[in-house]
Amino acid sequence: LEAGGKSPNIVFADAPDLKKAAAEAASAIAFNQGEVCTAGSRLLVENSIRAEFVRLICEALKTWRPGHPLD
């Protein structure tokens, strides 16, 4: 049972690099299958950039592959 991992990633429209922010948010969500006490499993995004940011996160997650966690 993993009881932690509800740390939010908060992204505002004036973020200097949305692509980097999306890559970091994707990593925070998916790293170690999300079984980290500080897993960023919540994402709060300013509404004006929501659609673009979700697209960027999906793009970043396409590079992640399921498999053995120690590989």
Short mmCIF file of N, CA, C and O in Angstrom, two decimals, residues 18-69:
data_model
loop_
_atom_site.label_atom_id
_atom_site.label_comp_id
_atom_site.label_asym_id
_atom_site.label_seq_id
_atom_site.Cartn_x
_atom_site.Cartn_y
_atom_site.Cartn_z
N LEU A 18 7.10 25.61 -21.22
CA LEU A 18 6.01 24.65 -21.00
C LEU A 18 6.41 23.22 -21.36
O LEU A 18 5.98 22.28 -20.69
N LYS A 19 7.22 23.05 -22.39
CA LYS A 19 7.63 21.70 -22.79
C LYS A 19 8.45 21.05 -21.68
O LYS A 19 8.24 19.88 -21.36
N LYS A 20 9.37 21.78 -21.07
CA LYS A 20 10.17 21.25 -19.97
C LYS A 20 9.28 20.99 -18.75
O LYS A 20 9.42 19.96 -18.10
N ALA A 21 8.35 21.89 -18.48
CA ALA A 21 7.44 21.70 -17.35
C ALA A 21 6.60 20.44 -17.55
O ALA A 21 6.38 19.67 -16.61
N ALA A 22 6.15 20.21 -18.78
CA ALA A 22 5.36 19.02 -19.08
C ALA A 22 6.19 17.75 -18.93
O ALA A 22 5.72 16.75 -18.39
N ALA A 23 7.43 17.78 -19.39
CA ALA A 23 8.31 16.62 -19.26
C ALA A 23 8.56 16.30 -17.79
O ALA A 23 8.55 15.14 -17.38
N GLU A 24 8.78 17.33 -16.99
CA GLU A 24 9.00 17.13 -15.55
C GLU A 24 7.74 16.62 -14.86
O GLU A 24 7.80 15.75 -13.99
N ALA A 25 6.59 17.15 -15.24
CA ALA A 25 5.32 16.68 -14.65
C ALA A 25 5.06 15.22 -15.03
O ALA A 25 4.63 14.42 -14.20
N ALA A 26 5.34 14.87 -16.28
CA ALA A 26 5.17 13.48 -16.72
C ALA A 26 6.07 12.55 -15.93
O ALA A 26 5.66 11.48 -15.49
N SER A 27 7.31 12.97 -15.73
CA SER A 27 8.25 12.18 -14.95
C SER A 27 7.78 12.03 -13.51
O SER A 27 7.86 10.94 -12.92
N ALA A 28 7.28 13.12 -12.94
CA ALA A 28 6.80 13.08 -11.55
C ALA A 28 5.63 12.12 -11.39
O ALA A 28 5.47 11.49 -10.34
N ILE A 29 4.82 12.00 -12.44
CA ILE A 29 3.66 11.12 -12.39
C ILE A 29 4.05 9.66 -12.60
O ILE A 29 3.58 8.77 -11.92
N ALA A 30 4.95 9.41 -13.56
CA ALA A 30 5.23 8.04 -13.98
C ALA A 30 6.46 7.41 -13.35
O ALA A 30 6.58 6.19 -13.35
N PHE A 31 7.38 8.20 -12.80
CA PHE A 31 8.61 7.64 -12.25
C PHE A 31 8.32 6.61 -11.17
O PHE A 31 7.49 6.83 -10.29
N ASN A 32 8.97 5.48 -11.26
CA ASN A 32 8.84 4.41 -10.27
C ASN A 32 7.38 3.97 -10.12
O ASN A 32 6.93 3.67 -9.02
N GLN A 33 6.66 3.97 -11.23
CA GLN A 33 5.25 3.58 -11.29
C GLN A 33 4.38 4.42 -10.36
O GLN A 33 3.33 3.99 -9.91
N GLY A 34 4.84 5.61 -10.03
CA GLY A 34 4.08 6.49 -9.15
C GLY A 34 4.16 6.11 -7.68
O GLY A 34 3.51 6.71 -6.85
N GLU A 35 4.99 5.11 -7.37
CA GLU A 35 5.09 4.62 -5.99
C GLU A 35 6.23 5.32 -5.26
O GLU A 35 7.18 4.68 -4.79
N VAL A 36 6.11 6.62 -5.17
CA VAL A 36 7.07 7.44 -4.46
C VAL A 36 6.27 8.36 -3.56
O VAL A 36 5.22 8.88 -3.96
N CYS A 37 6.75 8.58 -2.36
CA CYS A 37 5.99 9.42 -1.42
C CYS A 37 5.76 10.83 -1.95
O CYS A 37 4.82 11.49 -1.56
N THR A 38 6.61 11.27 -2.84
CA THR A 38 6.46 12.61 -3.41
C THR A 38 5.99 12.57 -4.86
O THR A 38 6.20 13.52 -5.61
N ALA A 39 5.36 11.47 -5.27
CA ALA A 39 4.88 11.36 -6.65
C ALA A 39 3.92 12.51 -6.97
O ALA A 39 3.01 12.79 -6.21
N GLY A 40 4.16 13.14 -8.09
CA GLY A 40 3.31 14.26 -8.50
C GLY A 40 2.05 13.78 -9.19
O GLY A 40 1.89 13.97 -10.39
N SER A 41 1.18 13.15 -8.44
CA SER A 41 -0.01 12.53 -9.05
C SER A 41 -1.18 13.49 -9.20
O SER A 41 -2.25 13.09 -9.65
N ARG A 42 -0.98 14.73 -8.84
CA ARG A 42 -2.01 15.75 -9.08
C ARG A 42 -1.39 16.84 -9.96
O ARG A 42 -0.22 17.18 -9.81
N LEU A 43 -2.19 17.35 -10.85
CA LEU A 43 -1.69 18.35 -11.78
C LEU A 43 -2.68 19.51 -11.82
O LEU A 43 -3.84 19.33 -12.18
N LEU A 44 -2.22 20.67 -11.41
CA LEU A 44 -3.04 21.88 -11.43
C LEU A 44 -2.46 22.81 -12.48
O LEU A 44 -1.31 23.23 -12.37
N VAL A 45 -3.23 23.08 -13.52
CA VAL A 45 -2.75 23.86 -14.66
C VAL A 45 -3.71 25.02 -14.91
O VAL A 45 -4.93 24.84 -14.90
N GLU A 46 -3.14 26.17 -15.17
CA GLU A 46 -3.96 27.34 -15.49
C GLU A 46 -4.79 27.02 -16.74
O GLU A 46 -4.29 26.48 -17.72
N ASN A 47 -6.06 27.33 -16.67
CA ASN A 47 -7.01 26.92 -17.71
C ASN A 47 -6.60 27.37 -19.11
O ASN A 47 -6.82 26.65 -20.09
N SER A 48 -6.00 28.53 -19.23
CA SER A 48 -5.66 29.05 -20.56
C SER A 48 -4.61 28.22 -21.29
O SER A 48 -4.48 28.31 -22.51
N ILE A 49 -3.84 27.38 -20.58
CA ILE A 49 -2.82 26.54 -21.22
C ILE A 49 -3.13 25.05 -21.08
O ILE A 49 -2.33 24.21 -21.48
N ARG A 50 -4.29 24.73 -20.53
CA ARG A 50 -4.62 23.33 -20.23
C ARG A 50 -4.51 22.41 -21.44
O ARG A 50 -3.82 21.39 -21.38
N ALA A 51 -5.15 22.74 -22.54
CA ALA A 51 -5.15 21.85 -23.70
C ALA A 51 -3.73 21.62 -24.23
O ALA A 51 -3.33 20.49 -24.51
N GLU A 52 -2.96 22.70 -24.35
CA GLU A 52 -1.59 22.57 -24.84
C GLU A 52 -0.74 21.75 -23.86
O GLU A 52 0.05 20.90 -24.27
N PHE A 53 -0.92 22.00 -22.57
CA PHE A 53 -0.11 21.30 -21.57
C PHE A 53 -0.43 19.81 -21.54
O PHE A 53 0.48 18.99 -21.45
N VAL A 54 -1.69 19.46 -21.63
CA VAL A 54 -2.07 18.03 -21.67
C VAL A 54 -1.46 17.38 -22.90
O VAL A 54 -0.94 16.26 -22.83
N ARG A 55 -1.48 18.07 -24.03
CA ARG A 55 -0.86 17.52 -25.25
C ARG A 55 0.63 17.30 -25.04
O ARG A 55 1.18 16.26 -25.41
N LEU A 56 1.31 18.25 -24.40
CA LEU A 56 2.74 18.12 -24.16
C LEU A 56 3.06 16.98 -23.19
O LEU A 56 4.05 16.27 -23.36
N ILE A 57 2.21 16.79 -22.19
CA ILE A 57 2.42 15.67 -21.26
C ILE A 57 2.24 14.34 -21.98
O ILE A 57 3.04 13.43 -21.82
N CYS A 58 1.21 14.25 -22.79
CA CYS A 58 1.00 13.01 -23.55
C CYS A 58 2.18 12.73 -24.47
O CYS A 58 2.61 11.58 -24.60
N GLU A 59 2.71 13.77 -25.08
CA GLU A 59 3.88 13.63 -25.95
C GLU A 59 5.08 13.11 -25.15
O GLU A 59 5.80 12.22 -25.58
N ALA A 60 5.29 13.68 -23.97
CA ALA A 60 6.41 13.25 -23.13
C ALA A 60 6.24 11.81 -22.65
O ALA A 60 7.21 11.04 -22.60
N LEU A 61 5.02 11.41 -22.33
CA LEU A 61 4.79 10.05 -21.83
C LEU A 61 4.91 8.99 -22.92
O LEU A 61 5.09 7.81 -22.60
N LYS A 62 4.85 9.38 -24.18
CA LYS A 62 5.00 8.41 -25.27
C LYS A 62 6.37 7.75 -25.25
O LYS A 62 6.54 6.66 -25.77
N THR A 63 7.36 8.41 -24.66
CA THR A 63 8.70 7.85 -24.61
C THR A 63 8.88 6.85 -23.47
O THR A 63 9.87 6.14 -23.43
N TRP A 64 7.96 6.84 -22.53
CA TRP A 64 8.04 5.91 -21.40
C TRP A 64 7.55 4.55 -21.83
O TRP A 64 6.55 4.44 -22.54
N ARG A 65 8.20 3.50 -21.41
CA ARG A 65 7.83 2.14 -21.76
C ARG A 65 7.62 1.31 -20.50
O ARG A 65 8.47 1.33 -19.60
N PRO A 66 6.52 0.55 -20.46
CA PRO A 66 6.33 -0.33 -19.30
C PRO A 66 7.39 -1.42 -19.30
O PRO A 66 7.88 -1.83 -20.35
N GLY A 67 7.71 -1.86 -18.15
CA GLY A 67 8.71 -2.92 -18.03
C GLY A 67 9.13 -3.10 -16.59
O GLY A 67 8.58 -2.50 -15.67
N HIS A 68 10.14 -3.90 -16.41
CA HIS A 68 10.67 -4.14 -15.07
C HIS A 68 11.26 -2.84 -14.53
O HIS A 68 12.04 -2.17 -15.23
N PRO A 69 10.92 -2.45 -13.31
CA PRO A 69 11.36 -1.15 -12.79
C PRO A 69 12.87 -1.02 -12.64
O PRO A 69 13.38 0.09 -12.56
#
